[in-house]
Amino acid sequence: MRSGLVTAALAVVPAVVAAQGLPRVHIIATGGTISNLGNDARRTGDELVAAIPRLKEIARVTVEQFSNVASGSVTQEMWRDLAKRIIALQAGPDAPAGYVITHGTDTMEETAFFLGLTVGGCAPVITTGAMRQASAVGADGPANLLNAVRVALAPSARGRGSMVLMNDELFAARDVTKSNTTRLNAFTAPDAGVLGLADPDTVVFHRAAPETGSTCRRATFDVNAITSFPRVDVIYASIGADSVLVDAAVAAGAKGLVVAGVGRGGTTPSQGSALRRARGAGVLVATSNRTGSGRVGGDLGDTSLAKLPAGAGASIGTADLNPQKARLLLMLGLATRMRPIDIARLFELR
Ligand code: DAS
């Protein structure tokens, strides 16, 4: 095991093979507070499942230990490998009815969003975790894991792609964010709201599933086409901020910058000048905001933007994506050599 990382091929372990005939749900454990016992000890995915006898009654659960790390240690390459792993399982024999990813809450929204952009098909992908450690009084991990499996099995969840389940609430991966450091209800979707609920009796959705036909969803990006992730940095705007961090990011090789701007995307004059220099050097600047909700629009009708080739410097808006999600989307757009106008349109896609 390298730095807590277990390669997928080595670690496929059928943990609970219960009554045949039940639908299969495949759990991929990556670590996080749900597994954390404190003092550097972590539960495995098998142990998490074994602690919830009810799971055996509702699903044929298989478990795979992908990694066992705090989510701050998750890398872009791990995102890619996780997506590839799910896609391989979808194409294999005995393809699961749904997938559950256990993950640290700190960066859960990013991994779930990546999976939403790169995994297609009908089977839902539910990412869950815990706000309280596995050893804590009132640990929320077991209830979250059970509810995530229930959602993964729910016919009404089919075709809805990647979602996050925390504290009985379901969120679309694109919309969700962690908005509190500690509370059980830390997850919110500031602009779009809760997508559904895992109630004791049933799973309910507040919005209809998109009309997608029998094949359900097409992935926005072909994960196999992503050979490396270009450098994209987030620049935070605040009173008196100077140009140093923008210039340093460009000098370090950034191909894109996301601005966590004030209000609807403003910066200081000094940052603004540095960002213009960056655009001149071929950097794509995507403006988000630091408010926690609301849109920063881009001018999609701008004919000069439409004429720019892939790799050109430009300025675009990130719609309602927060800076960390805007960074992820910009990375994928740049990694797949999209034109600035097409990347700008991606931000508006729901
Ligand atoms: N908050 C946890 C996470 O996001 C940290 C941990 O469990 O170590 O992974």
Short mmCIF file of C-alpha atoms and ligand atoms in Angstrom, two decimals:
data_model
loop_
_atom_site.label_atom_id
_atom_site.label_comp_id
_atom_site.label_asym_id
_atom_site.label_seq_id
_atom_site.Cartn_x
_atom_site.Cartn_y
_atom_site.Cartn_z
CA MET A 1 0.00 0.00 0.00
CA ARG A 2 1.49 3.39 -1.06
CA SER A 3 0.55 6.38 1.14
CA GLY A 4 -2.66 4.69 2.17
CA LEU A 5 -3.53 4.00 -1.46
CA VAL A 6 -4.68 0.52 -2.41
CA THR A 7 -4.80 -0.19 -6.12
CA ALA A 8 -8.19 -1.20 -7.32
CA ALA A 9 -7.04 -4.43 -8.95
CA LEU A 10 -5.50 -5.73 -5.73
CA ALA A 11 -8.31 -4.94 -3.42
CA VAL A 12 -11.57 -6.26 -4.78
CA VAL A 13 -13.00 -8.25 -1.90
CA PRO A 14 -16.52 -9.63 -1.90
CA ALA A 15 -17.35 -8.69 1.67
CA VAL A 16 -20.91 -9.73 2.10
CA VAL A 17 -22.47 -12.18 -0.26
CA ALA A 18 -25.95 -12.60 1.10
CA ALA A 19 -29.11 -14.05 -0.36
CA GLN A 20 -28.76 -14.43 -4.11
CA GLY A 21 -31.41 -12.60 -6.06
CA LEU A 22 -30.94 -9.30 -4.31
CA PRO A 23 -29.63 -6.47 -6.47
CA ARG A 24 -25.91 -5.83 -6.22
CA VAL A 25 -24.55 -2.58 -4.81
CA HIS A 26 -20.82 -2.06 -5.05
CA ILE A 27 -19.18 0.01 -2.32
CA ILE A 28 -15.83 1.63 -3.03
CA ALA A 29 -14.18 2.78 0.20
CA THR A 30 -11.67 5.62 -0.01
CA GLY A 31 -11.29 6.69 3.65
CA GLY A 32 -12.42 9.84 5.45
CA THR A 33 -14.03 10.45 8.82
CA ILE A 34 -16.48 7.59 8.25
CA SER A 35 -13.50 5.24 8.58
CA ASN A 36 -11.49 7.30 11.06
CA LEU A 37 -11.03 5.84 14.57
CA GLY A 38 -8.51 8.47 15.63
CA ASN A 39 -4.80 7.88 16.36
CA ASP A 40 -4.11 7.04 12.72
CA ALA A 41 -6.40 3.99 12.85
CA ARG A 42 -9.04 3.53 10.17
CA ARG A 43 -11.79 1.02 9.55
CA THR A 44 -11.83 -0.79 6.24
CA GLY A 45 -14.82 -0.82 3.95
CA ASP A 46 -15.49 -4.44 4.94
CA GLU A 47 -15.61 -3.40 8.60
CA LEU A 48 -17.99 -0.53 7.85
CA VAL A 49 -20.34 -2.92 6.07
CA ALA A 50 -20.09 -5.64 8.73
CA ALA A 51 -21.30 -3.14 11.33
CA ILE A 52 -24.64 -2.69 9.50
CA PRO A 53 -26.49 -6.07 9.45
CA ARG A 54 -29.49 -4.52 7.67
CA LEU A 55 -27.42 -4.13 4.50
CA LYS A 56 -27.44 -7.89 3.92
CA GLU A 57 -31.23 -7.87 3.93
CA ILE A 58 -31.63 -5.27 1.19
CA ALA A 59 -28.71 -5.78 -1.17
CA ARG A 60 -25.93 -8.04 -2.31
CA VAL A 61 -23.12 -5.80 -1.24
CA THR A 62 -19.60 -6.09 -2.58
CA VAL A 63 -16.81 -3.94 -1.21
CA GLU A 64 -13.58 -2.66 -2.65
CA GLN A 65 -10.89 -0.79 -0.74
CA PHE A 66 -9.64 1.85 -3.18
CA SER A 67 -7.67 3.83 -0.58
CA ASN A 68 -7.96 4.70 3.11
CA VAL A 69 -6.99 8.34 3.37
CA ALA A 70 -8.28 11.69 4.62
CA SER A 71 -9.94 13.39 1.69
CA GLY A 72 -7.39 16.19 1.64
CA SER A 73 -4.99 13.52 0.31
CA VAL A 74 -7.20 12.59 -2.64
CA THR A 75 -5.51 13.50 -5.94
CA GLN A 76 -6.73 14.20 -9.44
CA GLU A 77 -5.22 10.88 -10.54
CA MET A 78 -7.32 9.13 -7.89
CA TRP A 79 -10.44 10.84 -9.31
CA ARG A 80 -9.52 9.51 -12.72
CA ASP A 81 -8.80 5.96 -11.46
CA LEU A 82 -12.04 5.89 -9.50
CA ALA A 83 -14.06 6.93 -12.58
CA LYS A 84 -12.27 4.32 -14.71
CA ARG A 85 -12.97 1.67 -12.10
CA ILE A 86 -16.72 2.39 -12.07
CA ILE A 87 -16.83 2.44 -15.87
CA ALA A 88 -15.06 -0.95 -15.96
CA LEU A 89 -17.55 -2.39 -13.46
CA GLN A 90 -20.46 -1.06 -15.53
CA ALA A 91 -19.15 -2.93 -18.55
CA GLY A 92 -18.35 -6.15 -16.70
CA PRO A 93 -20.46 -9.19 -15.84
CA ASP A 94 -22.90 -8.86 -12.93
CA ALA A 95 -22.80 -5.04 -13.23
CA PRO A 96 -24.06 -3.45 -10.00
CA ALA A 97 -27.43 -1.71 -9.80
CA GLY A 98 -25.68 1.17 -8.09
CA TYR A 99 -22.41 2.35 -6.59
CA VAL A 100 -21.62 3.86 -3.20
CA ILE A 101 -18.37 5.72 -2.61
CA THR A 102 -17.35 6.29 1.01
CA HIS A 103 -15.19 9.41 1.15
CA GLY A 104 -13.95 12.12 3.50
CA THR A 105 -16.34 15.01 3.68
CA ASP A 106 -13.77 17.75 3.21
CA THR A 107 -13.41 17.28 -0.54
CA MET A 108 -16.38 14.99 -1.18
CA GLU A 109 -18.10 17.59 -3.36
CA GLU A 110 -15.17 17.62 -5.78
CA THR A 111 -14.89 13.85 -6.19
CA ALA A 112 -18.66 13.52 -6.61
CA PHE A 113 -18.65 16.30 -9.25
CA PHE A 114 -15.75 14.64 -11.11
CA LEU A 115 -17.65 11.34 -11.18
CA GLY A 116 -20.76 13.16 -12.38
CA LEU A 117 -18.81 14.55 -15.34
CA THR A 118 -16.99 11.36 -16.30
CA VAL A 119 -19.32 8.42 -15.51
CA GLY A 120 -22.42 7.87 -17.65
CA GLY A 121 -25.02 5.12 -17.64
CA CYS A 122 -28.10 4.38 -15.56
CA ALA A 123 -26.69 3.13 -12.26
CA PRO A 124 -26.53 5.93 -9.69
CA VAL A 125 -23.24 6.77 -7.99
CA ILE A 126 -23.81 7.87 -4.40
CA THR A 127 -20.98 9.42 -2.41
CA THR A 128 -21.32 9.48 1.36
CA GLY A 129 -19.25 9.87 4.51
CA ALA A 130 -19.56 11.04 8.08
CA MET A 131 -19.16 14.21 10.07
CA ARG A 132 -18.41 12.27 13.27
CA GLN A 133 -15.60 9.77 13.53
CA ALA A 134 -16.41 6.06 13.47
CA SER A 135 -15.54 5.79 17.20
CA ALA A 136 -17.57 8.87 18.28
CA VAL A 137 -20.79 8.78 20.30
CA GLY A 138 -23.59 9.35 17.80
CA ALA A 139 -21.44 8.55 14.78
CA ASP A 140 -23.45 9.29 11.63
CA GLY A 141 -21.46 7.05 9.28
CA PRO A 142 -23.57 3.86 9.60
CA ALA A 143 -26.87 5.66 8.90
CA ASN A 144 -25.34 7.52 5.98
CA LEU A 145 -23.93 4.32 4.48
CA LEU A 146 -27.20 2.44 4.86
CA ASN A 147 -29.11 5.34 3.30
CA ALA A 148 -26.61 5.62 0.45
CA VAL A 149 -27.14 1.93 -0.38
CA ARG A 150 -30.93 2.42 -0.22
CA VAL A 151 -30.65 5.29 -2.70
CA ALA A 152 -28.30 3.30 -4.95
CA LEU A 153 -31.05 0.64 -5.14
CA ALA A 154 -33.98 3.01 -5.60
CA PRO A 155 -35.61 2.82 -9.07
CA SER A 156 -36.28 6.56 -8.81
CA ALA A 157 -32.53 7.21 -8.55
CA ARG A 158 -31.71 5.56 -11.89
CA GLY A 159 -30.37 7.92 -14.52
CA ARG A 160 -29.66 10.70 -12.03
CA GLY A 161 -25.91 10.15 -12.08
CA SER A 162 -23.66 11.26 -9.26
CA MET A 163 -25.22 12.38 -5.98
CA VAL A 164 -24.15 13.01 -2.39
CA LEU A 165 -26.07 11.54 0.53
CA MET A 166 -25.45 13.08 3.96
CA ASN A 167 -27.72 13.44 6.99
CA ASP A 168 -30.71 11.81 5.17
CA GLU A 169 -30.47 14.46 2.42
CA LEU A 170 -29.59 13.92 -1.21
CA PHE A 171 -27.86 16.47 -3.38
CA ALA A 172 -26.91 16.60 -7.04
CA ALA A 173 -23.12 16.40 -7.29
CA ARG A 174 -22.97 19.64 -9.28
CA ASP A 175 -24.88 21.60 -6.66
CA VAL A 176 -23.62 20.32 -3.32
CA THR A 177 -21.03 21.93 -1.07
CA LYS A 178 -19.74 21.44 2.45
CA SER A 179 -20.75 24.60 4.25
CA ASN A 180 -19.94 23.85 7.88
CA THR A 181 -16.83 22.40 9.51
CA THR A 182 -18.55 20.21 12.09
CA ARG A 183 -22.36 19.99 12.08
CA LEU A 184 -24.22 16.90 10.91
CA ASN A 185 -26.13 19.08 8.42
CA ALA A 186 -22.93 20.49 6.94
CA PHE A 187 -23.94 19.73 3.35
CA THR A 188 -26.09 22.15 1.41
CA ALA A 189 -26.86 23.15 -2.15
CA PRO A 190 -27.09 26.94 -1.81
CA ASP A 191 -28.63 27.69 -5.20
CA ALA A 192 -30.43 24.49 -6.20
CA GLY A 193 -31.53 23.12 -2.82
CA VAL A 194 -31.94 19.54 -1.62
CA LEU A 195 -32.65 17.08 -4.44
CA GLY A 196 -34.31 14.39 -2.34
CA LEU A 197 -34.53 12.56 0.96
CA ALA A 198 -33.74 9.10 2.26
CA ASP A 199 -36.71 8.89 4.63
CA PRO A 200 -37.31 5.85 6.85
CA ASP A 201 -40.06 4.50 4.59
CA THR A 202 -38.78 5.46 1.13
CA VAL A 203 -36.46 7.52 -1.02
CA VAL A 204 -38.15 10.63 -2.40
CA PHE A 205 -36.99 13.13 -5.02
CA HIS A 206 -38.21 16.71 -5.14
CA ARG A 207 -37.38 17.14 -8.83
CA ALA A 208 -38.07 14.90 -11.82
CA ALA A 209 -35.18 13.02 -13.39
CA PRO A 210 -33.97 14.40 -16.73
CA GLU A 211 -35.47 12.73 -19.82
CA THR A 212 -32.52 10.70 -21.03
CA GLY A 213 -33.91 7.57 -22.69
CA SER A 214 -32.95 3.97 -22.03
CA THR A 215 -29.20 4.57 -21.93
CA CYS A 216 -29.75 7.26 -19.27
CA ARG A 217 -26.70 9.53 -19.19
CA ARG A 218 -23.72 10.22 -21.41
CA ALA A 219 -20.56 11.32 -19.65
CA THR A 220 -19.54 14.90 -20.43
CA PHE A 221 -15.87 13.87 -20.60
CA ASP A 222 -14.20 10.68 -21.79
CA VAL A 223 -11.99 9.87 -18.83
CA ASN A 224 -9.71 7.76 -21.04
CA ALA A 225 -8.83 10.90 -23.01
CA ILE A 226 -7.40 12.56 -19.89
CA THR A 227 -3.71 11.81 -19.77
CA SER A 228 -2.69 14.57 -17.37
CA PHE A 229 -4.26 17.41 -15.43
CA PRO A 230 -3.10 20.93 -16.32
CA ARG A 231 -2.25 23.23 -13.45
CA VAL A 232 -5.18 25.45 -12.44
CA ASP A 233 -4.92 27.66 -9.34
CA VAL A 234 -7.55 29.50 -7.33
CA ILE A 235 -6.89 33.19 -6.64
CA TYR A 236 -8.77 34.60 -3.68
CA ALA A 237 -9.78 38.26 -3.78
CA SER A 238 -9.72 40.34 -0.59
CA ILE A 239 -9.07 43.94 0.29
CA GLY A 240 -5.53 44.96 -0.53
CA ALA A 241 -4.59 41.69 -2.27
CA ASP A 242 -1.69 42.31 -4.64
CA SER A 243 -0.50 40.68 -7.85
CA VAL A 244 2.07 38.33 -6.30
CA LEU A 245 -0.03 35.14 -6.22
CA VAL A 246 -1.37 35.59 -9.75
CA ASP A 247 2.13 36.13 -11.15
CA ALA A 248 3.48 33.21 -9.13
CA ALA A 249 0.77 30.88 -10.43
CA VAL A 250 1.53 31.85 -14.03
CA ALA A 251 5.27 31.44 -13.42
CA ALA A 252 4.56 27.98 -11.95
CA GLY A 253 2.89 26.97 -15.22
CA ALA A 254 -0.81 27.54 -14.56
CA LYS A 255 -2.86 27.10 -17.74
CA GLY A 256 -5.99 28.30 -15.99
CA LEU A 257 -6.89 30.49 -13.03
CA VAL A 258 -10.13 30.57 -11.08
CA VAL A 259 -10.86 33.84 -9.33
CA ALA A 260 -12.74 33.58 -6.04
CA GLY A 261 -13.89 37.13 -6.55
CA VAL A 262 -15.67 39.55 -4.25
CA GLY A 263 -19.37 39.97 -4.97
CA ARG A 264 -20.08 39.07 -8.57
CA GLY A 265 -16.44 38.34 -9.25
CA GLY A 266 -14.50 41.52 -8.51
CA THR A 267 -10.81 41.77 -7.67
CA THR A 268 -8.44 44.46 -6.48
CA PRO A 269 -6.94 46.70 -9.21
CA SER A 270 -3.59 45.03 -8.70
CA GLN A 271 -5.05 41.54 -9.13
CA GLY A 272 -7.01 42.78 -12.15
CA SER A 273 -3.82 43.98 -13.90
CA ALA A 274 -2.04 40.72 -13.12
CA LEU A 275 -5.00 38.73 -14.49
CA ARG A 276 -4.90 40.75 -17.73
CA ARG A 277 -1.19 39.92 -18.04
CA ALA A 278 -2.00 36.26 -17.39
CA ARG A 279 -4.62 36.26 -20.18
CA GLY A 280 -2.06 37.83 -22.48
CA ALA A 281 0.24 34.91 -21.67
CA GLY A 282 -2.42 32.39 -22.76
CA VAL A 283 -4.04 31.66 -19.40
CA LEU A 284 -7.79 31.03 -19.29
CA VAL A 285 -9.25 33.05 -16.41
CA ALA A 286 -12.57 31.81 -15.02
CA THR A 287 -14.30 34.09 -12.54
CA SER A 288 -16.22 32.57 -9.61
CA ASN A 289 -16.99 34.25 -6.30
CA ARG A 290 -16.34 33.93 -2.59
CA THR A 291 -19.91 34.60 -1.41
CA GLY A 292 -20.99 30.95 -1.24
CA SER A 293 -23.87 31.25 -3.67
CA GLY A 294 -25.05 33.07 -6.78
CA ARG A 295 -23.90 33.24 -10.37
CA VAL A 296 -21.06 34.94 -12.17
CA GLY A 297 -22.19 35.12 -15.76
CA GLY A 298 -20.01 34.95 -18.83
CA ASP A 299 -20.71 36.69 -22.11
CA LEU A 300 -21.45 33.66 -24.26
CA GLY A 301 -22.58 35.91 -27.12
CA ASP A 302 -19.18 37.60 -27.29
CA THR A 303 -18.01 36.98 -30.87
CA SER A 304 -14.34 37.53 -30.04
CA LEU A 305 -14.55 34.74 -27.41
CA ALA A 306 -16.15 32.44 -29.98
CA LYS A 307 -13.20 32.91 -32.35
CA LEU A 308 -10.48 31.94 -29.87
CA PRO A 309 -8.74 28.59 -30.40
CA ALA A 310 -7.99 26.03 -27.69
CA GLY A 311 -5.12 27.19 -25.50
CA ALA A 312 -5.82 30.92 -25.94
CA GLY A 313 -6.01 33.27 -22.97
CA ALA A 314 -9.52 34.51 -22.25
CA SER A 315 -11.92 35.54 -19.52
CA ILE A 316 -15.08 33.55 -18.76
CA GLY A 317 -17.66 33.26 -15.97
CA THR A 318 -18.29 30.11 -13.92
CA ALA A 319 -22.09 30.44 -13.50
CA ASP A 320 -23.06 29.08 -10.06
CA LEU A 321 -20.04 26.84 -9.55
CA ASN A 322 -17.97 27.55 -6.46
CA PRO A 323 -14.21 28.05 -6.91
CA GLN A 324 -13.18 24.46 -6.15
CA LYS A 325 -15.71 23.03 -8.59
CA ALA A 326 -14.92 25.68 -11.20
CA ARG A 327 -11.25 24.68 -10.92
CA LEU A 328 -12.14 21.03 -11.54
CA LEU A 329 -14.26 21.81 -14.59
CA LEU A 330 -11.65 24.17 -16.00
CA MET A 331 -8.98 21.49 -15.53
CA LEU A 332 -11.07 18.98 -17.47
CA GLY A 333 -11.84 21.47 -20.24
CA LEU A 334 -8.17 22.35 -20.61
CA ALA A 335 -7.06 18.71 -20.34
CA THR A 336 -9.29 17.80 -23.27
CA ARG A 337 -8.15 20.80 -25.36
CA MET A 338 -11.53 22.50 -25.53
CA ARG A 339 -11.91 26.02 -26.94
CA PRO A 340 -12.58 28.83 -24.43
CA ILE A 341 -16.14 29.29 -25.72
CA ASP A 342 -16.90 25.60 -25.25
CA ILE A 343 -15.47 25.65 -21.73
CA ALA A 344 -17.59 28.75 -21.01
CA ARG A 345 -20.70 26.86 -22.22
CA LEU A 346 -19.82 23.90 -19.96
CA PHE A 347 -20.18 26.09 -16.90
CA GLU A 348 -23.76 26.84 -17.84
CA LEU A 349 -24.71 23.16 -18.30
CA ARG A 350 -26.85 21.68 -15.55
N1 DAS B 1 -12.54 15.21 7.53
C1 DAS B 1 -11.89 14.01 7.09
C2 DAS B 1 -11.87 13.86 5.60
O1 DAS B 1 -12.45 14.66 4.89
C3 DAS B 1 -10.54 13.84 7.66
C4 DAS B 1 -10.21 12.44 8.11
O2 DAS B 1 -11.03 11.58 8.28
O3 DAS B 1 -9.05 12.19 8.33
O4 DAS B 1 -11.28 12.93 5.09
#
